[in-house]
Amino acid sequence: MQIIIRIIIPAIIPIALGILLSNIDKSNSKELINNLTKEYIIIRMPKAYMWIGCLDISFFVTCLVLMACFPNGTVTPWVRVLFCLFALLGVAIVLVTTIWKIEIFRHADYFFLRTVALRTRKIQYCECITFKLGTNFLTLKTSKGTFHIDCKATNFEFLMAMLIQHKVKGIQEFPNTGDG
């Protein structure tokens, strides 16, 4: 039993994450190819994020139900609160995946951004001040605020192309090498 806990499970986790990220890249590539000639493009979170949120909700709610149905006296209120918070985190992931999106038009000088708070903003490219492409997020600074966009979002490349096409200033992020 100890070999499973100490060796096999830590080996399975990176393999599962690698498969998940590979599937996200494959689905993004397929959708990118399908949208090459379209006038109207939607940028959204990958569907894999929704599945992660659903698995999170089902696992932690099942644990809460089992703790309530079969009490053994070892569960403290903090454990219940923690499991509720993790279930709510899954709900938040599902909501972000279903609500958040960016709508881009190839021959327009604006795009629409719908936030998690259900606010749809029309952002002109001339209102975009700078963007900074990091490892996981694009930080877009506009006159209406700063927005963080996940680099794994489906059709993300179209937003980058439109920002460059409309000459929005890009800030290069230099990695810290620790040389000085």
GROMACS .gro file of N, CA and C in nm:
model
  540
    1MET      N    1   0.082  -0.120   0.000
    1MET     CA    2   0.000   0.000   0.000
    1MET      C    3   0.086   0.126   0.000
    2GLN      N    4   0.198   0.122   0.072
    2GLN     CA    5   0.286   0.238   0.079
    2GLN      C    6   0.347   0.269  -0.058
    3ILE      N    7   0.375   0.166  -0.138
    3ILE     CA    8   0.433   0.190  -0.271
    3ILE      C    9   0.335   0.266  -0.360
    4ILE      N   10   0.206   0.238  -0.344
    4ILE     CA   11   0.106   0.309  -0.423
    4ILE      C   12   0.102   0.456  -0.384
    5ILE      N   13   0.103   0.482  -0.254
    5ILE     CA   14   0.092   0.619  -0.205
    5ILE      C   15   0.218   0.699  -0.235
    6ARG      N   16   0.334   0.639  -0.220
    6ARG     CA   17   0.459   0.714  -0.230
    6ARG      C   18   0.518   0.720  -0.370
    7ILE      N   19   0.491   0.622  -0.454
    7ILE     CA   20   0.557   0.619  -0.585
    7ILE      C   21   0.459   0.632  -0.701
    8ILE      N   22   0.356   0.550  -0.701
    8ILE     CA   23   0.269   0.543  -0.818
    8ILE      C   24   0.183   0.670  -0.832
    9ILE      N   25   0.121   0.717  -0.725
    9ILE     CA   26   0.034   0.834  -0.734
    9ILE      C   27   0.113   0.958  -0.776
   10PRO      N   28   0.231   0.987  -0.716
   10PRO     CA   29   0.307   1.104  -0.765
   10PRO      C   30   0.352   1.090  -0.911
   11ALA      N   31   0.366   0.969  -0.959
   11ALA     CA   32   0.403   0.949  -1.100
   11ALA      C   33   0.283   0.968  -1.192
   12ILE      N   34   0.164   0.936  -1.144
   12ILE     CA   35   0.044   0.947  -1.227
   12ILE      C   36   0.002   1.093  -1.245
   13ILE      N   37   0.021   1.175  -1.145
   13ILE     CA   38  -0.025   1.314  -1.151
   13ILE      C   39   0.039   1.391  -1.267
   14PRO      N   40   0.173   1.390  -1.287
   14PRO     CA   41   0.228   1.463  -1.401
   14PRO      C   42   0.185   1.404  -1.536
   15ILE      N   43   0.166   1.274  -1.541
   15ILE     CA   44   0.120   1.212  -1.665
   15ILE      C   45  -0.021   1.260  -1.698
   16ALA      N   46  -0.110   1.264  -1.598
   16ALA     CA   47  -0.247   1.310  -1.620
   16ALA      C   48  -0.249   1.457  -1.661
   17LEU      N   49  -0.167   1.540  -1.597
   17LEU     CA   50  -0.161   1.682  -1.634
   17LEU      C   51  -0.106   1.700  -1.775
   18GLY      N   52  -0.008   1.620  -1.812
   18GLY     CA   53   0.046   1.626  -1.948
   18GLY      C   54  -0.057   1.589  -2.053
   19ILE      N   55  -0.135   1.485  -2.025
   19ILE     CA   56  -0.241   1.445  -2.117
   19ILE      C   57  -0.347   1.554  -2.127
   20LEU      N   58  -0.384   1.613  -2.014
   20LEU     CA   59  -0.484   1.720  -2.014
   20LEU      C   60  -0.437   1.840  -2.097
   21LEU      N   61  -0.314   1.886  -2.075
   21LEU     CA   62  -0.263   2.001  -2.149
   21LEU      C   63  -0.246   1.968  -2.297
   22SER      N   64  -0.209   1.846  -2.327
   22SER     CA   65  -0.198   1.805  -2.467
   22SER      C   66  -0.334   1.807  -2.536
   23ASN      N   67  -0.437   1.760  -2.466
   23ASN     CA   68  -0.572   1.763  -2.523
   23ASN      C   69  -0.622   1.905  -2.543
   24ILE      N   70  -0.589   1.996  -2.451
   24ILE     CA   71  -0.627   2.136  -2.466
   24ILE      C   72  -0.561   2.193  -2.591
   25ASP      N   73  -0.431   2.165  -2.610
   25ASP     CA   74  -0.361   2.216  -2.728
   25ASP      C   75  -0.417   2.158  -2.857
   26LYS      N   76  -0.452   2.029  -2.857
   26LYS     CA   77  -0.510   1.967  -2.977
   26LYS      C   78  -0.643   2.029  -3.013
   27SER      N   79  -0.731   2.047  -2.914
   27SER     CA   80  -0.863   2.106  -2.944
   27SER      C   81  -0.850   2.251  -2.986
   28ASN      N   82  -0.755   2.325  -2.926
   28ASN     CA   83  -0.732   2.463  -2.967
   28ASN      C   84  -0.681   2.470  -3.110
   29SER      N   85  -0.593   2.378  -3.148
   29SER     CA   86  -0.540   2.377  -3.284
   29SER      C   87  -0.649   2.346  -3.386
   30LYS      N   88  -0.737   2.251  -3.354
   30LYS     CA   89  -0.847   2.218  -3.445
   30LYS      C   90  -0.939   2.337  -3.464
   31GLU      N   91  -0.973   2.404  -3.355
   31GLU     CA   92  -1.063   2.519  -3.364
   31GLU      C   93  -0.996   2.636  -3.435
   32LEU      N   94  -0.866   2.652  -3.415
   32LEU     CA   95  -0.793   2.757  -3.484
   32LEU      C   96  -0.798   2.737  -3.635
   33ILE      N   97  -0.777   2.615  -3.680
   33ILE     CA   98  -0.783   2.584  -3.823
   33ILE      C   99  -0.923   2.608  -3.877
   34ASN      N  100  -1.025   2.570  -3.802
   34ASN     CA  101  -1.163   2.590  -3.847
   34ASN      C  102  -1.200   2.738  -3.859
   35ASN      N  103  -1.136   2.824  -3.782
   35ASN     CA  104  -1.173   2.966  -3.780
   35ASN      C  105  -1.084   3.055  -3.866
   36LEU      N  106  -0.992   2.998  -3.943
   36LEU     CA  107  -0.899   3.079  -4.020
   36LEU      C  108  -0.968   3.171  -4.120
   37THR      N  109  -1.080   3.130  -4.177
   37THR     CA  110  -1.145   3.211  -4.279
   37THR      C  111  -1.270   3.282  -4.229
   38LYS      N  112  -1.304   3.268  -4.103
   38LYS     CA  113  -1.427   3.329  -4.051
   38LYS      C  114  -1.406   3.476  -4.018
   39GLU      N  115  -1.514   3.553  -4.028
   39GLU     CA  116  -1.513   3.696  -3.997
   39GLU      C  117  -1.532   3.720  -3.847
   40TYR      N  118  -1.607   3.632  -3.782
   40TYR     CA  119  -1.645   3.648  -3.642
   40TYR      C  120  -1.585   3.533  -3.563
   41ILE      N  121  -1.505   3.564  -3.460
   41ILE     CA  122  -1.433   3.462  -3.384
   41ILE      C  123  -1.462   3.481  -3.236
   42ILE      N  124  -1.487   3.372  -3.167
   42ILE     CA  125  -1.511   3.376  -3.023
   42ILE      C  126  -1.392   3.313  -2.951
   43ILE      N  127  -1.338   3.386  -2.857
   43ILE     CA  128  -1.231   3.336  -2.770
   43ILE      C  129  -1.298   3.297  -2.639
   44ARG      N  130  -1.275   3.173  -2.595
   44ARG     CA  131  -1.337   3.124  -2.472
   44ARG      C  132  -1.240   3.031  -2.401
   45MET      N  133  -1.275   2.996  -2.279
   45MET     CA  134  -1.192   2.904  -2.202
   45MET      C  135  -1.204   2.763  -2.260
   46PRO      N  136  -1.100   2.682  -2.248
   46PRO     CA  137  -1.108   2.544  -2.299
   46PRO      C  138  -1.213   2.462  -2.226
   47LYS      N  139  -1.274   2.369  -2.297
   47LYS     CA  140  -1.377   2.283  -2.238
   47LYS      C  141  -1.319   2.195  -2.128
   48ALA      N  142  -1.191   2.168  -2.133
   48ALA     CA  143  -1.127   2.086  -2.029
   48ALA      C  144  -1.138   2.154  -1.892
   49TYR      N  145  -1.137   2.287  -1.890
   49TYR     CA  146  -1.153   2.359  -1.763
   49TYR      C  147  -1.288   2.328  -1.700
   50MET      N  148  -1.392   2.320  -1.786
   50MET     CA  149  -1.525   2.289  -1.733
   50MET      C  150  -1.527   2.149  -1.673
   51TRP      N  151  -1.463   2.055  -1.741
   51TRP     CA  152  -1.460   1.918  -1.688
   51TRP      C  153  -1.386   1.912  -1.555
   52ILE      N  154  -1.279   1.989  -1.542
   52ILE     CA  155  -1.207   1.994  -1.415
   52ILE      C  156  -1.297   2.049  -1.305
   53GLY      N  157  -1.371   2.156  -1.336
   53GLY     CA  158  -1.464   2.213  -1.238
   53GLY      C  159  -1.573   2.115  -1.199
   54CYS      N  160  -1.628   2.043  -1.298
   54CYS     CA  161  -1.734   1.944  -1.268
   54CYS      C  162  -1.681   1.830  -1.183
   55LEU      N  163  -1.560   1.782  -1.213
   55LEU     CA  164  -1.500   1.676  -1.131
   55LEU      C  165  -1.475   1.726  -0.988
   56ASP      N  166  -1.429   1.849  -0.976
   56ASP     CA  167  -1.406   1.909  -0.845
   56ASP      C  168  -1.535   1.913  -0.765
   57ILE      N  169  -1.643   1.963  -0.827
   57ILE     CA  170  -1.772   1.971  -0.758
   57ILE      C  171  -1.819   1.833  -0.715
   58SER      N  172  -1.818   1.738  -0.808
   58SER     CA  173  -1.870   1.605  -0.776
   58SER      C  174  -1.789   1.536  -0.668
   59PHE      N  175  -1.657   1.549  -0.671
   59PHE     CA  176  -1.574   1.483  -0.570
   59PHE      C  177  -1.599   1.540  -0.431
   60PHE      N  178  -1.594   1.672  -0.418
   60PHE     CA  179  -1.605   1.731  -0.285
   60PHE      C  180  -1.747   1.726  -0.231
   61VAL      N  181  -1.848   1.736  -0.317
   61VAL     CA  182  -1.986   1.721  -0.268
   61VAL      C  183  -2.011   1.577  -0.225
   62THR      N  184  -1.956   1.481  -0.300
   62THR     CA  185  -1.969   1.340  -0.260
   62THR      C  186  -1.902   1.317  -0.125
   63CYS      N  187  -1.786   1.374  -0.105
   63CYS     CA  188  -1.718   1.361   0.025
   63CYS      C  189  -1.802   1.422   0.137
   64LEU      N  190  -1.862   1.537   0.112
   64LEU     CA  191  -1.947   1.600   0.214
   64LEU      C  192  -2.069   1.514   0.247
   65VAL      N  193  -2.130   1.456   0.144
   65VAL     CA  194  -2.247   1.369   0.167
   65VAL      C  195  -2.205   1.245   0.246
   66LEU      N  196  -2.093   1.186   0.210
   66LEU     CA  197  -2.046   1.067   0.283
   66LEU      C  198  -2.012   1.101   0.427
   67MET      N  199  -1.956   1.220   0.452
   67MET     CA  200  -1.926   1.261   0.590
   67MET      C  201  -2.054   1.280   0.670
   68ALA      N  202  -2.159   1.326   0.603
   68ALA     CA  203  -2.286   1.349   0.673
   68ALA      C  204  -2.360   1.218   0.697
   69CYS      N  205  -2.355   1.127   0.600
   69CYS     CA  206  -2.430   1.000   0.611
   69CYS      C  207  -2.362   0.898   0.700
   70PHE      N  208  -2.231   0.897   0.700
   70PHE     CA  209  -2.155   0.797   0.776
   70PHE      C  210  -2.056   0.866   0.870
   71PRO      N  211  -2.106   0.936   0.973
   71PRO     CA  212  -2.014   1.006   1.064
   71PRO      C  213  -1.935   0.905   1.149
   72ASN      N  214  -1.807   0.936   1.167
   72ASN     CA  215  -1.725   0.850   1.252
   72ASN      C  216  -1.658   0.928   1.364
   73GLY      N  217  -1.695   1.055   1.379
   73GLY     CA  218  -1.645   1.135   1.490
   73GLY      C  219  -1.510   1.199   1.466
   74THR      N  220  -1.449   1.178   1.350
   74THR     CA  221  -1.317   1.236   1.324
   74THR      C  222  -1.324   1.363   1.240
   75VAL      N  223  -1.440   1.396   1.187
   75VAL     CA  224  -1.454   1.512   1.101
   75VAL      C  225  -1.484   1.635   1.186
   76THR      N  226  -1.399   1.735   1.172
   76THR     CA  227  -1.419   1.860   1.244
   76THR      C  228  -1.494   1.959   1.153
   77PRO      N  229  -1.550   2.064   1.211
   77PRO     CA  230  -1.619   2.163   1.127
   77PRO      C  231  -1.527   2.228   1.024
   78TRP      N  232  -1.397   2.239   1.054
   78TRP     CA  233  -1.304   2.298   0.959
   78TRP      C  234  -1.290   2.214   0.833
   79VAL      N  235  -1.298   2.084   0.848
   79VAL     CA  236  -1.290   1.996   0.731
   79VAL      C  237  -1.412   2.017   0.642
   80ARG      N  238  -1.528   2.028   0.704
   80ARG     CA  239  -1.650   2.054   0.626
   80ARG      C  240  -1.642   2.188   0.552
   81VAL      N  241  -1.593   2.290   0.621
   81VAL     CA  242  -1.580   2.423   0.561
   81VAL      C  243  -1.481   2.418   0.444
   82LEU      N  244  -1.370   2.349   0.465
   82LEU     CA  245  -1.269   2.338   0.360
   82LEU      C  246  -1.325   2.264   0.238
   83PHE      N  247  -1.398   2.156   0.260
   83PHE     CA  248  -1.457   2.082   0.148
   83PHE      C  249  -1.563   2.167   0.078
   84CYS      N  250  -1.639   2.247   0.152
   84CYS     CA  251  -1.737   2.337   0.089
   84CYS      C  252  -1.666   2.442   0.004
   85LEU      N  253  -1.553   2.494   0.053
   85LEU     CA  254  -1.478   2.593  -0.024
   85LEU      C  255  -1.423   2.533  -0.154
   86PHE      N  256  -1.375   2.409  -0.146
   86PHE     CA  257  -1.326   2.345  -0.268
   86PHE      C  258  -1.439   2.318  -0.367
   87ALA      N  259  -1.557   2.282  -0.317
   87ALA     CA  260  -1.673   2.263  -0.405
   87ALA      C  261  -1.713   2.396  -0.469
   88LEU      N  262  -1.709   2.505  -0.392
   88LEU     CA  263  -1.738   2.637  -0.448
   88LEU      C  264  -1.634   2.680  -0.550
   89LEU      N  265  -1.510   2.639  -0.530
   89LEU     CA  266  -1.405   2.666  -0.629
   89LEU      C  267  -1.440   2.597  -0.761
   90GLY      N  268  -1.491   2.475  -0.755
   90GLY     CA  269  -1.536   2.406  -0.876
   90GLY      C  270  -1.650   2.479  -0.944
   91VAL      N  271  -1.743   2.532  -0.865
   91VAL     CA  272  -1.854   2.610  -0.922
   91VAL      C  273  -1.800   2.734  -0.992
   92ALA      N  274  -1.702   2.799  -0.929
   92ALA     CA  275  -1.642   2.919  -0.989
   92ALA      C  276  -1.573   2.886  -1.122
   93ILE      N  277  -1.504   2.774  -1.127
   93ILE     CA  278  -1.436   2.732  -1.251
   93ILE      C  279  -1.539   2.708  -1.361
   94VAL      N  280  -1.649   2.642  -1.329
   94VAL     CA  281  -1.754   2.615  -1.428
   94VAL      C  282  -1.816   2.747  -1.475
   95LEU      N  283  -1.843   2.839  -1.382
   95LEU     CA  284  -1.901   2.968  -1.421
   95LEU      C  285  -1.808   3.048  -1.511
   96VAL      N  286  -1.680   3.053  -1.478
   96VAL     CA  287  -1.585   3.127  -1.562
   96VAL      C  288  -1.580   3.065  -1.701
   97THR      N  289  -1.581   2.933  -1.707
   97THR     CA  290  -1.573   2.865  -1.836
   97THR      C  291  -1.695   2.892  -1.923
   98THR      N  292  -1.812   2.901  -1.863
   98THR     CA  293  -1.933   2.919  -1.942
   98THR      C  294  -1.964   3.066  -1.972
   99ILE      N  295  -1.925   3.158  -1.885
   99ILE     CA  296  -1.965   3.298  -1.901
   99ILE      C  297  -1.861   3.381  -1.977
  100TRP      N  298  -1.735   3.369  -1.942
  100TRP     CA  299  -1.631   3.457  -1.996
  100TRP      C  300  -1.608   3.429  -2.144
  101LYS      N  301  -1.600   3.536  -2.224
  101LYS     CA  302  -1.564   3.520  -2.366
  101LYS      C  303  -1.526   3.655  -2.425
  102ILE      N  304  -1.454   3.647  -2.537
  102ILE     CA  305  -1.418   3.765  -2.615
  102ILE      C  306  -1.467   3.740  -2.756
  103GLU      N  307  -1.534   3.839  -2.814
  103GLU     CA  308  -1.583   3.830  -2.951
  103GLU      C  309  -1.502   3.924  -3.038
  104ILE      N  310  -1.437   3.868  -3.140
  104ILE     CA  311  -1.350   3.946  -3.228
  104ILE      C  312  -1.411   3.947  -3.368
  105PHE      N  313  -1.403   4.062  -3.433
  105PHE     CA  314  -1.447   4.078  -3.571
  105PHE      C  315  -1.323   4.116  -3.652
  106ARG      N  316  -1.295   4.044  -3.758
  106ARG     CA  317  -1.172   4.065  -3.835
  106ARG      C  318  -1.160   4.206  -3.893
  107HIS      N  319  -1.270   4.261  -3.944
  107HIS     CA  320  -1.263   4.389  -4.013
  107HIS      C  321  -1.326   4.502  -3.931
  108ALA      N  322  -1.318   4.492  -3.800
  108ALA     CA  323  -1.370   4.597  -3.713
  108ALA      C  324  -1.256   4.648  -3.625
  109ASP      N  325  -1.272   4.767  -3.572
  109ASP     CA  326  -1.168   4.823  -3.487
  109ASP      C  327  -1.203   4.812  -3.339
  110TYR      N  328  -1.281   4.711  -3.306
  110TYR     CA  329  -1.321   4.688  -3.167
  110TYR      C  330  -1.343   4.539  -3.145
  111PHE      N  331  -1.355   4.502  -3.017
  111PHE     CA  332  -1.395   4.367  -2.979
  111PHE      C  333  -1.480   4.376  -2.854
  112PHE      N  334  -1.556   4.271  -2.828
  112PHE     CA  335  -1.640   4.265  -2.709
  112PHE      C  336  -1.577   4.169  -2.608
  113LEU      N  337  -1.577   4.209  -2.482
  113LEU     CA  338  -1.525   4.125  -2.374
  113LEU      C  339  -1.636   4.109  -2.271
  114ARG      N  340  -1.678   3.984  -2.248
  114ARG     CA  341  -1.779   3.959  -2.143
  114ARG      C  342  -1.707   3.902  -2.022
  115THR      N  343  -1.722   3.971  -1.911
  115THR     CA  344  -1.655   3.931  -1.788
  115THR      C  345  -1.742   3.832  -1.710
  116VAL      N  346  -1.686   3.779  -1.603
  116VAL     CA  347  -1.759   3.684  -1.519
  116VAL      C  348  -1.877   3.752  -1.451
  117ALA      N  349  -1.869   3.884  -1.431
  117ALA     CA  350  -1.978   3.959  -1.370
  117ALA      C  351  -2.088   3.991  -1.472
  118LEU      N  352  -2.084   3.926  -1.588
  118LEU     CA  353  -2.182   3.942  -1.696
  118LEU      C  354  -2.184   4.083  -1.755
  119ARG      N  355  -2.076   4.156  -1.743
  119ARG     CA  356  -2.065   4.287  -1.806
  119ARG      C  357  -1.998   4.268  -1.941
  120THR      N  358  -2.065   4.314  -2.046
  120THR     CA  359  -2.007   4.309  -2.179
  120THR      C  360  -1.953   4.447  -2.212
  121ARG      N  361  -1.825   4.451  -2.243
  121ARG     CA  362  -1.760   4.579  -2.272
  121ARG      C  363  -1.716   4.581  -2.418
  122LYS      N  364  -1.745   4.691  -2.484
  122LYS     CA  365  -1.696   4.712  -2.620
  122LYS      C  366  -1.565   4.787  -2.606
  123ILE      N  367  -1.456   4.724  -2.650
  123ILE     CA  368  -1.324   4.783  -2.636
  123ILE      C  369  -1.269   4.812  -2.775
  124GLN      N  370  -1.242   4.938  -2.800
  124GLN     CA  371  -1.177   4.980  -2.925
  124GLN      C  372  -1.029   4.947  -2.914
  125TYR      N  373  -0.969   4.909  -3.026
  125TYR     CA  374  -0.825   4.880  -3.023
  125TYR      C  375  -0.744   5.006  -2.992
  126CYS      N  376  -0.798   5.123  -3.029
  126CYS     CA  377  -0.726   5.248  -2.999
  126CYS      C  378  -0.728   5.278  -2.848
  127GLU      N  379  -0.819   5.215  -2.771
  127GLU     CA  380  -0.824   5.232  -2.626
  127GLU      C  381  -0.723   5.142  -2.555
  128CYS      N  382  -0.670   5.044  -2.626
  128CYS     CA  383  -0.572   4.952  -2.567
  128CYS      C  384  -0.437   5.024  -2.558
  129ILE      N  385  -0.384   5.030  -2.437
  129ILE     CA  386  -0.259   5.103  -2.414
  129ILE      C  387  -0.140   5.010  -2.436
  130THR      N  388  -0.136   4.901  -2.361
  130THR     CA  389  -0.027   4.804  -2.375
  130THR      C  390  -0.081   4.664  -2.349
  131PHE      N  391  -0.002   4.566  -2.392
  131PHE     CA  392  -0.027   4.428  -2.351
  131PHE      C  393   0.106   4.364  -2.316
  132LYS      N  394   0.100   4.272  -2.221
  132LYS     CA  395   0.220   4.200  -2.179
  132LYS      C  396   0.187   4.051  -2.180
  133LEU      N  397   0.261   3.977  -2.258
  133LEU     CA  398   0.240   3.834  -2.269
  133LEU      C  399   0.331   3.763  -2.169
  134GLY      N  400   0.271   3.703  -2.068
  134GLY     CA  401   0.346   3.628  -1.968
  134GLY      C  402   0.344   3.479  -2.002
  135THR      N  403   0.383   3.398  -1.908
  135THR     CA  404   0.387   3.255  -1.929
  135THR      C  405   0.247   3.196  -1.942
  136ASN      N  406   0.155   3.239  -1.857
  136ASN     CA  407   0.020   3.184  -1.857
  136ASN      C  408  -0.089   3.283  -1.892
  137PHE      N  409  -0.062   3.412  -1.883
  137PHE     CA  410  -0.165   3.513  -1.903
  137PHE      C  411  -0.115   3.627  -1.991
  138LEU      N  412  -0.210   3.684  -2.065
  138LEU     CA  413  -0.188   3.808  -2.136
  138LEU      C  414  -0.252   3.917  -2.050
  139THR      N  415  -0.175   4.018  -2.016
  139THR     CA  416  -0.228   4.130  -1.941
  139THR      C  417  -0.250   4.244  -2.039
  140LEU      N  418  -0.377   4.282  -2.057
  140LEU     CA  419  -0.414   4.386  -2.151
  140LEU      C  420  -0.458   4.509  -2.072
  141LYS      N  421  -0.384   4.618  -2.089
  141LYS     CA  422  -0.416   4.742  -2.019
  141LYS      C  423  -0.487   4.834  -2.117
  142THR      N  424  -0.610   4.873  -2.081
  142THR     CA  425  -0.689   4.964  -2.164
  142THR      C  426  -0.728   5.086  -2.082
  143SER      N  427  -0.793   5.180  -2.148
  143SER     CA  428  -0.841   5.297  -2.075
  143SER      C  429  -0.958   5.261  -1.984
  144LYS      N  430  -1.021   5.144  -2.007
  144LYS     CA  431  -1.133   5.099  -1.925
  144LYS      C  432  -1.091   5.008  -1.811
  145GLY      N  433  -0.964   4.972  -1.806
  145GLY     CA  434  -0.916   4.886  -1.699
  145GLY      C  435  -0.812   4.787  -1.750
  146THR      N  436  -0.769   4.700  -1.661
  146THR     CA  437  -0.672   4.597  -1.695
  146THR      C  438  -0.741   4.462  -1.695
  147PHE      N  439  -0.715   4.384  -1.798
  147PHE     CA  440  -0.778   4.253  -1.814
  147PHE      C  441  -0.670   4.146  -1.825
  148HIS      N  442  -0.695   4.032  -1.762
  148HIS     CA  443  -0.604   3.919  -1.768
  148HIS      C  444  -0.672   3.808  -1.848
  149ILE      N  445  -0.603   3.762  -1.952
  149ILE     CA  446  -0.660   3.664  -2.043
  149ILE      C  447  -0.571   3.541  -2.043
  150ASP      N  448  -0.630   3.425  -2.020
  150ASP     CA  449  -0.557   3.299  -2.015
  150ASP      C  450  -0.501   3.266  -2.152
  151CYS      N  451  -0.372   3.233  -2.157
  151CYS     CA  452  -0.308   3.198  -2.285
  151CYS      C  453  -0.357   3.065  -2.341
  152LYS      N  454  -0.418   2.981  -2.260
  152LYS     CA  455  -0.472   2.854  -2.308
  152LYS      C  456  -0.613   2.869  -2.364
  153ALA      N  457  -0.668   2.991  -2.365
  153ALA     CA  458  -0.803   3.013  -2.417
  153ALA      C  459  -0.809   2.974  -2.564
  154THR      N  460  -0.920   2.917  -2.603
  154THR     CA  461  -0.940   2.876  -2.741
  154THR      C  462  -0.944   2.999  -2.831
  155ASN      N  463  -0.871   2.995  -2.941
  155ASN     CA  464  -0.860   3.103  -3.039
  155ASN      C  465  -0.785   3.226  -2.986
  156PHE      N  466  -0.705   3.209  -2.884
  156PHE     CA  467  -0.627   3.317  -2.824
  156PHE      C  468  -0.536   3.385  -2.926
  157GLU      N  469  -0.486   3.309  -3.022
  157GLU     CA  470  -0.393   3.361  -3.122
  157GLU      C  471  -0.456   3.473  -3.206
  158PHE      N  472  -0.589   3.466  -3.228
  158PHE     CA  473  -0.656   3.570  -3.306
  158PHE      C  474  -0.653   3.704  -3.234
  159LEU      N  475  -0.667   3.703  -3.102
  159LEU     CA  476  -0.658   3.827  -3.026
  159LEU      C  477  -0.518   3.886  -3.036
  160MET      N  478  -0.416   3.802  -3.024
  160MET     CA  479  -0.278   3.849  -3.036
  160MET      C  480  -0.255   3.911  -3.173
  161ALA      N  481  -0.305   3.845  -3.278
  161ALA     CA  482  -0.287   3.896  -3.414
  161ALA      C  483  -0.357   4.031  -3.432
  162MET      N  484  -0.476   4.045  -3.376
  162MET     CA  485  -0.549   4.171  -3.390
  162MET      C  486  -0.481   4.284  -3.310
  163LEU      N  487  -0.428   4.251  -3.193
  163LEU     CA  488  -0.356   4.353  -3.116
  163LEU      C  489  -0.232   4.402  -3.191
  164ILE      N  490  -0.160   4.308  -3.252
  164ILE     CA  491  -0.042   4.346  -3.329
  164ILE      C  492  -0.082   4.422  -3.455
  165GLN      N  493  -0.187   4.377  -3.522
  165GLN     CA  494  -0.234   4.443  -3.643
  165GLN      C  495  -0.275   4.588  -3.617
  166HIS      N  496  -0.335   4.613  -3.502
  166HIS     CA  497  -0.379   4.749  -3.467
  166HIS      C  498  -0.272   4.826  -3.391
  167LYS      N  499  -0.150   4.774  -3.392
  167LYS     CA  500  -0.031   4.841  -3.338
  167LYS      C  501  -0.044   4.878  -3.190
  168VAL      N  502  -0.099   4.786  -3.112
  168VAL     CA  503  -0.102   4.803  -2.967
  168VAL      C  504   0.038   4.772  -2.915
  169LYS      N  505   0.090   4.854  -2.829
  169LYS     CA  506   0.227   4.840  -2.780
  169LYS      C  507   0.239   4.716  -2.692
  170GLY      N  508   0.331   4.629  -2.728
  170GLY     CA  509   0.358   4.509  -2.649
  170GLY      C  510   0.477   4.531  -2.560
  171ILE      N  511   0.467   4.484  -2.439
  171ILE     CA  512   0.578   4.493  -2.344
  171ILE      C  513   0.635   4.354  -2.329
  172GLN      N  514   0.764   4.340  -2.353
  172GLN     CA  515   0.827   4.208  -2.341
  172GLN      C  516   0.861   4.182  -2.197
  173GLU      N  517   0.827   4.062  -2.152
  173GLU     CA  518   0.859   4.023  -2.015
  173GLU      C  519   0.987   3.941  -2.018
  174PHE      N  520   1.089   3.987  -1.949
  174PHE     CA  521   1.215   3.917  -1.947
  174PHE      C  522   1.218   3.823  -1.826
  175PRO      N  523   1.249   3.696  -1.847
  175PRO     CA  524   1.255   3.604  -1.733
  175PRO      C  525   1.372   3.638  -1.643
  176ASN      N  526   1.352   3.617  -1.514
  176ASN     CA  527   1.457   3.643  -1.416
  176ASN      C  528   1.551   3.523  -1.416
  177THR      N  529   1.675   3.546  -1.461
  177THR     CA  530   1.770   3.435  -1.469
  177THR      C  531   1.852   3.422  -1.343
  178GLY      N  532   1.844   3.522  -1.256
  178GLY     CA  533   1.918   3.514  -1.130
  178GLY      C  534   2.065   3.549  -1.145
  179ASP      N  535   2.101   3.613  -1.257
  179ASP     CA  536   2.244   3.647  -1.281
  179ASP      C  537   2.286   3.777  -1.214
  180GLY      N  538   2.197   3.844  -1.153
  180GLY     CA  539   2.247   3.965  -1.093
  180GLY      C  540   2.144   4.057  -1.053
   0.00000   0.00000   0.00000
